[in-house]
Coordinates of C-alpha atoms in Angstrom, one line a residue:
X629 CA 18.5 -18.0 30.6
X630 CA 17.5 -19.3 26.9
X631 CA 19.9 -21.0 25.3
X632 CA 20.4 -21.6 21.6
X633 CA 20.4 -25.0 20.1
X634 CA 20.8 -26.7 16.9
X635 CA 19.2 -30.1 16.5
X636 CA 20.3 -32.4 13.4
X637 CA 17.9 -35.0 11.5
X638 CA 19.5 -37.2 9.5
X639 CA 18.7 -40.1 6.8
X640 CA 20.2 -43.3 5.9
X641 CA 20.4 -41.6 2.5
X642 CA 22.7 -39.3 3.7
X643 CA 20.3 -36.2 3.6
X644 CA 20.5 -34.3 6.5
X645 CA 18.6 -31.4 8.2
X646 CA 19.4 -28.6 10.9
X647 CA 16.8 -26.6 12.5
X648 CA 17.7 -24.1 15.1
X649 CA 15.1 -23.5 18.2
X650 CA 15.4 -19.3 17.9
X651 CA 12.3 -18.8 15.7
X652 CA 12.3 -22.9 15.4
X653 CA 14.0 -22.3 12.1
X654 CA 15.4 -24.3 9.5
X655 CA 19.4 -23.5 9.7
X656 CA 20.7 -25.9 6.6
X657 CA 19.2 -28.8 4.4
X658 CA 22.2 -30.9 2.7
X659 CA 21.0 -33.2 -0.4
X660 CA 23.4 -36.0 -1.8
X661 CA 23.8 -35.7 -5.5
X662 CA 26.1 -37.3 -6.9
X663 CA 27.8 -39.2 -4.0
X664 CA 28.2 -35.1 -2.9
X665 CA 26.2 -33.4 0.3
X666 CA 25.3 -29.9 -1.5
X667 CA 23.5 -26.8 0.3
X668 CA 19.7 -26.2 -0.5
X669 CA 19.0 -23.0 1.2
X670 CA 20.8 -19.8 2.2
X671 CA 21.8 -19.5 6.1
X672 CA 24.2 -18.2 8.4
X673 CA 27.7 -20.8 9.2
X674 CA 27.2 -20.1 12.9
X675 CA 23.6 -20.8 14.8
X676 CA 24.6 -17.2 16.8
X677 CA 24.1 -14.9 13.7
X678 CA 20.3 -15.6 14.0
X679 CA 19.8 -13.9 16.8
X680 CA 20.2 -10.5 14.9
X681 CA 19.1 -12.2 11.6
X682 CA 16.5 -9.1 9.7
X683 CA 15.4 -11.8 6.7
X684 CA 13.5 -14.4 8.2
X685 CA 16.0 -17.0 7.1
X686 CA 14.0 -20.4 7.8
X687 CA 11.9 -18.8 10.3
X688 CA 8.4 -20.2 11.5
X689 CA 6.7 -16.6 10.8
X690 CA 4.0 -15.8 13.2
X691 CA 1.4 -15.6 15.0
X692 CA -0.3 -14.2 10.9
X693 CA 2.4 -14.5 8.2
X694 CA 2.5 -12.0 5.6
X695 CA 0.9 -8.6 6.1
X696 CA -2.1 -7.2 7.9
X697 CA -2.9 -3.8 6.5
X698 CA -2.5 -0.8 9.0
X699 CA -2.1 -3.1 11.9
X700 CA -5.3 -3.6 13.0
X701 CA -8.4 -5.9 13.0
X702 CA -11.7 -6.2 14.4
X703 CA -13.1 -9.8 15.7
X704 CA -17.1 -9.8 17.1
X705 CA -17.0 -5.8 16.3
X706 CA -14.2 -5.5 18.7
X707 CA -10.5 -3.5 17.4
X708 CA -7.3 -4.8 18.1
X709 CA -4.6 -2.7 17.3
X710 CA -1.3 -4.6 16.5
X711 CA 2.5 -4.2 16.6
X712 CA 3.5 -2.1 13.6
X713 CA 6.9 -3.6 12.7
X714 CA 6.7 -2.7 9.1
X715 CA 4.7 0.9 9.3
X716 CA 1.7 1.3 8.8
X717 CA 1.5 -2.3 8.6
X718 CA 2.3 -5.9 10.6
X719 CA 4.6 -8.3 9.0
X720 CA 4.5 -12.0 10.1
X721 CA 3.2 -11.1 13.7
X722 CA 5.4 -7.8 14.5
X723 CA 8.2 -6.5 16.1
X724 CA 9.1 -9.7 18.5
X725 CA 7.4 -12.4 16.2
X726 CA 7.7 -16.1 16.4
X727 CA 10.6 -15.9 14.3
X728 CA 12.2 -14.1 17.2
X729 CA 11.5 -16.4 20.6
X730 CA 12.9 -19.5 21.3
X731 CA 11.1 -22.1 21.0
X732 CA 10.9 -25.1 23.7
X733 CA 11.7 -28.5 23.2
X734 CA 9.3 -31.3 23.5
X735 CA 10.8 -34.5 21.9
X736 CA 13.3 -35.1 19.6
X737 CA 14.9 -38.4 17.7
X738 CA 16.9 -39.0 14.9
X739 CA 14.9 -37.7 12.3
X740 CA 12.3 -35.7 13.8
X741 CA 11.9 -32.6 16.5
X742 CA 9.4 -30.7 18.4
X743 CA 8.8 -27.3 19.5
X744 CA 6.4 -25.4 21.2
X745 CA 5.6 -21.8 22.1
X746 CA 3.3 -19.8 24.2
X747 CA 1.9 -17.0 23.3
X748 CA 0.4 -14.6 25.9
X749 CA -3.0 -13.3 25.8
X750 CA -2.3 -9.3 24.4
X751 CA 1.6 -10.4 23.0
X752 CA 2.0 -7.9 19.9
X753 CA -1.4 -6.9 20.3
X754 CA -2.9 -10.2 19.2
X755 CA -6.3 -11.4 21.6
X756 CA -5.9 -14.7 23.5
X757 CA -3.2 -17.1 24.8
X758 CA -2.2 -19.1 22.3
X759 CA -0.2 -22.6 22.5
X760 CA 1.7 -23.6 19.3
X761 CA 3.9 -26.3 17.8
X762 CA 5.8 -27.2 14.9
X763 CA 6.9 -30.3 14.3
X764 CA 10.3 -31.1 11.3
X765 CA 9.9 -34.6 10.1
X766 CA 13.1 -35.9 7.5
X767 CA 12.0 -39.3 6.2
X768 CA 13.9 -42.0 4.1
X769 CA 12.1 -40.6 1.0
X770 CA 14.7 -36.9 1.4
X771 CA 11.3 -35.2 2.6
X772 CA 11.1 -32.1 5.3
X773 CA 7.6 -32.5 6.3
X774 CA 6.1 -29.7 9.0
X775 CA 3.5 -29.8 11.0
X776 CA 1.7 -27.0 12.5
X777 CA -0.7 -26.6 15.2
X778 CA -1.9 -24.4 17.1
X779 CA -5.0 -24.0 20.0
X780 CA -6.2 -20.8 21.5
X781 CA -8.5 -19.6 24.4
X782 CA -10.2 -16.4 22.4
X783 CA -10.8 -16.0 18.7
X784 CA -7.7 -15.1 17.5
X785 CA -6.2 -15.2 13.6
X786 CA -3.2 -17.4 12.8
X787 CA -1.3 -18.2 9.9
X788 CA 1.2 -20.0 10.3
X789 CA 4.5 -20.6 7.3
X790 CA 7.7 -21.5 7.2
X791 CA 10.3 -18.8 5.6
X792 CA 13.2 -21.1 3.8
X793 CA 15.3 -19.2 1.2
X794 CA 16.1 -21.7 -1.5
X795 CA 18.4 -21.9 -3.9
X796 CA 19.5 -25.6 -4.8
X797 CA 22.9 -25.0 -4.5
X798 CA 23.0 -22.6 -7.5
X799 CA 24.5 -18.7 -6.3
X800 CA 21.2 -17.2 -6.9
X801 CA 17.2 -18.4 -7.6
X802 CA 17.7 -16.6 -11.0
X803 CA 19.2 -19.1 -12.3
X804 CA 16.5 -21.7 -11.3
X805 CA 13.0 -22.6 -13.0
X806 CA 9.5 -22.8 -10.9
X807 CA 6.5 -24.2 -10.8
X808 CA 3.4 -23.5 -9.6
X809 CA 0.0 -25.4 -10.0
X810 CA -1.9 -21.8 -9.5
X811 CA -4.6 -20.6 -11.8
X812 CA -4.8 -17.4 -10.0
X813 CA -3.1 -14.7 -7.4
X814 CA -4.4 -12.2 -4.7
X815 CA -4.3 -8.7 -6.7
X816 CA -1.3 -6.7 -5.2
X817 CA -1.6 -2.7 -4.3
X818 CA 1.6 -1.0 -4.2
X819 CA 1.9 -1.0 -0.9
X820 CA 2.2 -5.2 -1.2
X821 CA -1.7 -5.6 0.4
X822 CA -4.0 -7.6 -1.4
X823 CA -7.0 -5.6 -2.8
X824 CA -9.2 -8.0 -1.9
X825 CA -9.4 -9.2 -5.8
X826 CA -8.6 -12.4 -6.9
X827 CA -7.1 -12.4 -10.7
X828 CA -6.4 -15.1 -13.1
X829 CA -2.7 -15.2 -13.9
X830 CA -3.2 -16.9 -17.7
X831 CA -1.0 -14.6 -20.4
X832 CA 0.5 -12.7 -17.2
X833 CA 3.8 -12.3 -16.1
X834 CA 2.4 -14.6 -13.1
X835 CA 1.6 -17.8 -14.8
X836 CA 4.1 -20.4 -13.6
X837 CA 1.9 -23.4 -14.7
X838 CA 4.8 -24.5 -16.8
X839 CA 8.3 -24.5 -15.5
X840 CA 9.9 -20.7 -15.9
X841 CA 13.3 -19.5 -15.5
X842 CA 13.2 -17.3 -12.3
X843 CA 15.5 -14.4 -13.9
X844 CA 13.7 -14.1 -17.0
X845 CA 10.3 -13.5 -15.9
X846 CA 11.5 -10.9 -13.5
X847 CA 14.0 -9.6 -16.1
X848 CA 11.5 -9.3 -19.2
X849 CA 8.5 -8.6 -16.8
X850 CA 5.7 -6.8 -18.6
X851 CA 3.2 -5.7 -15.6
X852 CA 4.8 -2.2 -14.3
X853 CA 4.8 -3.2 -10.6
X854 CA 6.3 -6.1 -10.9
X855 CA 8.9 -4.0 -13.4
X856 CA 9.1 -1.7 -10.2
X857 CA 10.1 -4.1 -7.3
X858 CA 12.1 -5.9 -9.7
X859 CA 10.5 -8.8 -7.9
X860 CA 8.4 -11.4 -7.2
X861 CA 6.0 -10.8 -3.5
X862 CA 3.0 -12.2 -4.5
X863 CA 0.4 -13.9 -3.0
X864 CA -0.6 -17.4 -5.4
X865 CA -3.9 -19.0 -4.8
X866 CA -3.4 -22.9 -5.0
X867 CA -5.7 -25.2 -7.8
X868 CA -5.6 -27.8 -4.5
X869 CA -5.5 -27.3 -0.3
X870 CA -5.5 -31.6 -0.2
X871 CA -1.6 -31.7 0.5
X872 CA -1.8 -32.5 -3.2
X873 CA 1.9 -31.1 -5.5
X874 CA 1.6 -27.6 -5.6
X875 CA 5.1 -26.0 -6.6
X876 CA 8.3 -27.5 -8.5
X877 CA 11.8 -25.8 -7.9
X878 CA 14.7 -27.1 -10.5
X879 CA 18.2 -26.7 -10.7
X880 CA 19.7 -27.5 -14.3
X881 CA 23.1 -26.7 -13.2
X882 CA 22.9 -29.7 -10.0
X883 CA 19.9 -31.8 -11.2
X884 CA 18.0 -31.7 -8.8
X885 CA 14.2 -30.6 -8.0
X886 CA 12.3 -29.8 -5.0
X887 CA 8.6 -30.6 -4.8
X888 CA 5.9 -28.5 -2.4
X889 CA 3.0 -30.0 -1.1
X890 CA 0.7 -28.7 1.3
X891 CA -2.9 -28.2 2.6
X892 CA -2.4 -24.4 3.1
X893 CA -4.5 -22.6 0.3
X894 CA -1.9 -20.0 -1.2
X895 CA 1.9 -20.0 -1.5
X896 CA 3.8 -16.4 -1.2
X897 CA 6.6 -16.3 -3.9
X898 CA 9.4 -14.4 -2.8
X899 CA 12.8 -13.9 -5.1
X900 CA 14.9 -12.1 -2.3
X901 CA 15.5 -8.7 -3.6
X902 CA 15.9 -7.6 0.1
X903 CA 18.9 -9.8 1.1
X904 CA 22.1 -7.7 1.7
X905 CA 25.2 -8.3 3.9
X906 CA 26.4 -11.1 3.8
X907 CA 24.2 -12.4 1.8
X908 CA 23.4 -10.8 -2.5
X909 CA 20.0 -10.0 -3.6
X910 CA 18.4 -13.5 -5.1
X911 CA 20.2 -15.2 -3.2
X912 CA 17.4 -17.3 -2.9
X913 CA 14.0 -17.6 -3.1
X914 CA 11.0 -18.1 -0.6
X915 CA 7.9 -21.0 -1.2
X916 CA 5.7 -19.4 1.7
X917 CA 2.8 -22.0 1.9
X918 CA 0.7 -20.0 4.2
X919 CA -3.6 -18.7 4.8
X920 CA -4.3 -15.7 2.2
X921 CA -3.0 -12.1 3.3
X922 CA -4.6 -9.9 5.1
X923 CA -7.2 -12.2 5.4
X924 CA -8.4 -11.2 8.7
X925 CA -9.1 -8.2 7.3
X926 CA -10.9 -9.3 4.0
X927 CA -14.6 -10.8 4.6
X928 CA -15.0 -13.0 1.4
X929 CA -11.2 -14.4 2.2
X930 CA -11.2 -17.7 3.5
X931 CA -9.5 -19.2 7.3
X932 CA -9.6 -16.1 9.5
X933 CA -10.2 -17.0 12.8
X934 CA -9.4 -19.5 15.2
X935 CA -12.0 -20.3 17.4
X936 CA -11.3 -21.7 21.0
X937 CA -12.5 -24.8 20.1
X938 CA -10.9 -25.6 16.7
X939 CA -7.6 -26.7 16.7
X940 CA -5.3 -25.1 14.2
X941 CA -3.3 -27.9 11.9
X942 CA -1.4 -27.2 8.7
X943 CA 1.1 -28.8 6.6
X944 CA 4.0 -28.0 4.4
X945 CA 6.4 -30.7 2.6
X946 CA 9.8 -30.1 1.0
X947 CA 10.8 -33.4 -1.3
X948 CA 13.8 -33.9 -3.0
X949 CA 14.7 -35.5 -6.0
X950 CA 18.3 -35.8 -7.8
X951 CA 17.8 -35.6 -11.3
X952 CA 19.4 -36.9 -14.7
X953 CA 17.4 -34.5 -16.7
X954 CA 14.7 -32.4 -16.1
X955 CA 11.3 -32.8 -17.8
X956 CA 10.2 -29.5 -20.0

């Protein structure tokens, strides 16, 4: 029988990291400021609650992140039809995603761990076997660096992200200002698909080239969906894939700042809306770095398929910085 375990990367800093290996998630991140350890992200006290956890808290989403529209594809003309855990469509793999297996160790140390999972040839409707790992780094500069790979024996799609709620230690994200070196976004239909259009986000509601209070822009929002959800769920397409900065979260109230980098080519931005019991709406907010979505199912969009003999390998770092004042 699987058993659930907790694995804890520390620092000499005194920064220290918990990942969980149901859905190889990441369970707490503690940040000294001050001479004080303070929570960065929302999570559940005791590792048992994730096993019935609905949010992706920390999760590695897979085997494709985000949405695939009417849960269903075709690869070499042929149709797979897909688990359809958010009808009509798939979210972040379906109903028993990678969020939802345990993962298996393979090494861990002081400051780093290992997982891996196999995923069987036809698992949520998804074509060949696919072996994947993710590997959480903590170094002595108070970064979380991932690693994903990922090698399968058919064509397959992956996109692989990691699902962190952050909120700095502040009660909600509203209260915290973002970043995001994005010139433009995937255009959203209602039902949260891309349209296949990719639009500037210059004079929108969706230009976070300069730091932005979170609350505000979804508070004074202009564009009627967005006014709708009440929201952010939007799909940003990165000026650089080159593991270059591509996102800045700040919290006035604790001075400190978290930095994104990453070689994946859009970030989701997610503000929470749908966290309930015992969490509050907002609680905290999502930096998806992940492949575009529904990309499998949109020709001109970029990284579809994995071929059998590519090797899927993509990276995501969270850095941390305590801060005396924060630069405008």
């Amino acid at each position: 029988m699987e058993s659930l375990k907790v694995f804890r990367l520390q620092n000499q800093y005194g920064m220290s990291v918990e990942i969980v290996n149901f859905g190889a998630r990441v369970k707490s991140i503690l940040f000294p400021i001050s001479g004080k350890v303070k929570e960065m992200t929302v999570g559940y006290s005791e590792p048992n609650d994730y096993l019935n956890d609905q949010f992706y808290l920390g999760a590695t989403c897979g085997r494709v992140a985000n949405r695939i529209e009417n849960a269903k594809f075709e690869i070499y003309g042929k149709e797979y039809v897909i688990s359809s855990n958010e009808k009509p469509n798939c979210l972040h793999g379906g109903e028993v995603n990678f969020s939802l297996r345990y993962w298996d160790l393979i090494e861990t140390g002081d400051d780093f761990v290992k997982l891996s999972l196999e995923s069987i040839d036809g698992e949520q409707g998804f074509p060949g076997k696919l072996l994947a790992t993710v590997t959480y780094k903590l170094t002595v500069n108070n970064e979380l660096q991932i690693e994903y790979t990922a090698k399968s024996n058919k064509a397959t799609p992956i996109s692989l992200t990691n699902h962190t709620y952050f909120n700095l230690g502040d009660k909600t994200c509203e209260s915290l200002e973002l970043k995001i070196h994005a010139q433009k976004i995937l255009d959203r239909k209602s039902n949260g698909l891309p349209s296949g259009k990719i639009v500037n986000v210059e004079n929108t509601d969706f230009d976070f080239n300069t730091f932005k209070n979170i609350g505000k822009s979804q508070n004074t929002a202009t564009n009627q969906m967005l006014k709708k959800m009440n929201c952010y769920d939007h799909c940003f397409v990165l000026d650089s894939n080159e593991k270059d900065l591509n996102a800045s979260l700040v919290s006035r109230n604790n001075k400190v700042q978290m930095n994104v980098y990453t070689d994946q080519l859009a970030i989701q931005l997610y503000t929470g809306i749908a966290l309930s019991d015992p969490f509050i709406p907002y609680q905290g907010v999502c930096l998806e770095a992940q492949g575009y979505s529904n990309a499998v199912n949109i020709p001109h969009f970029p990284e579809r398929i994995l071929q059998p003999e590519d090797v899927y390998r993509k990276h995501i770092k969270f850095e941390f910085l305590a801060l005396n004042s924060v630069e405008e």
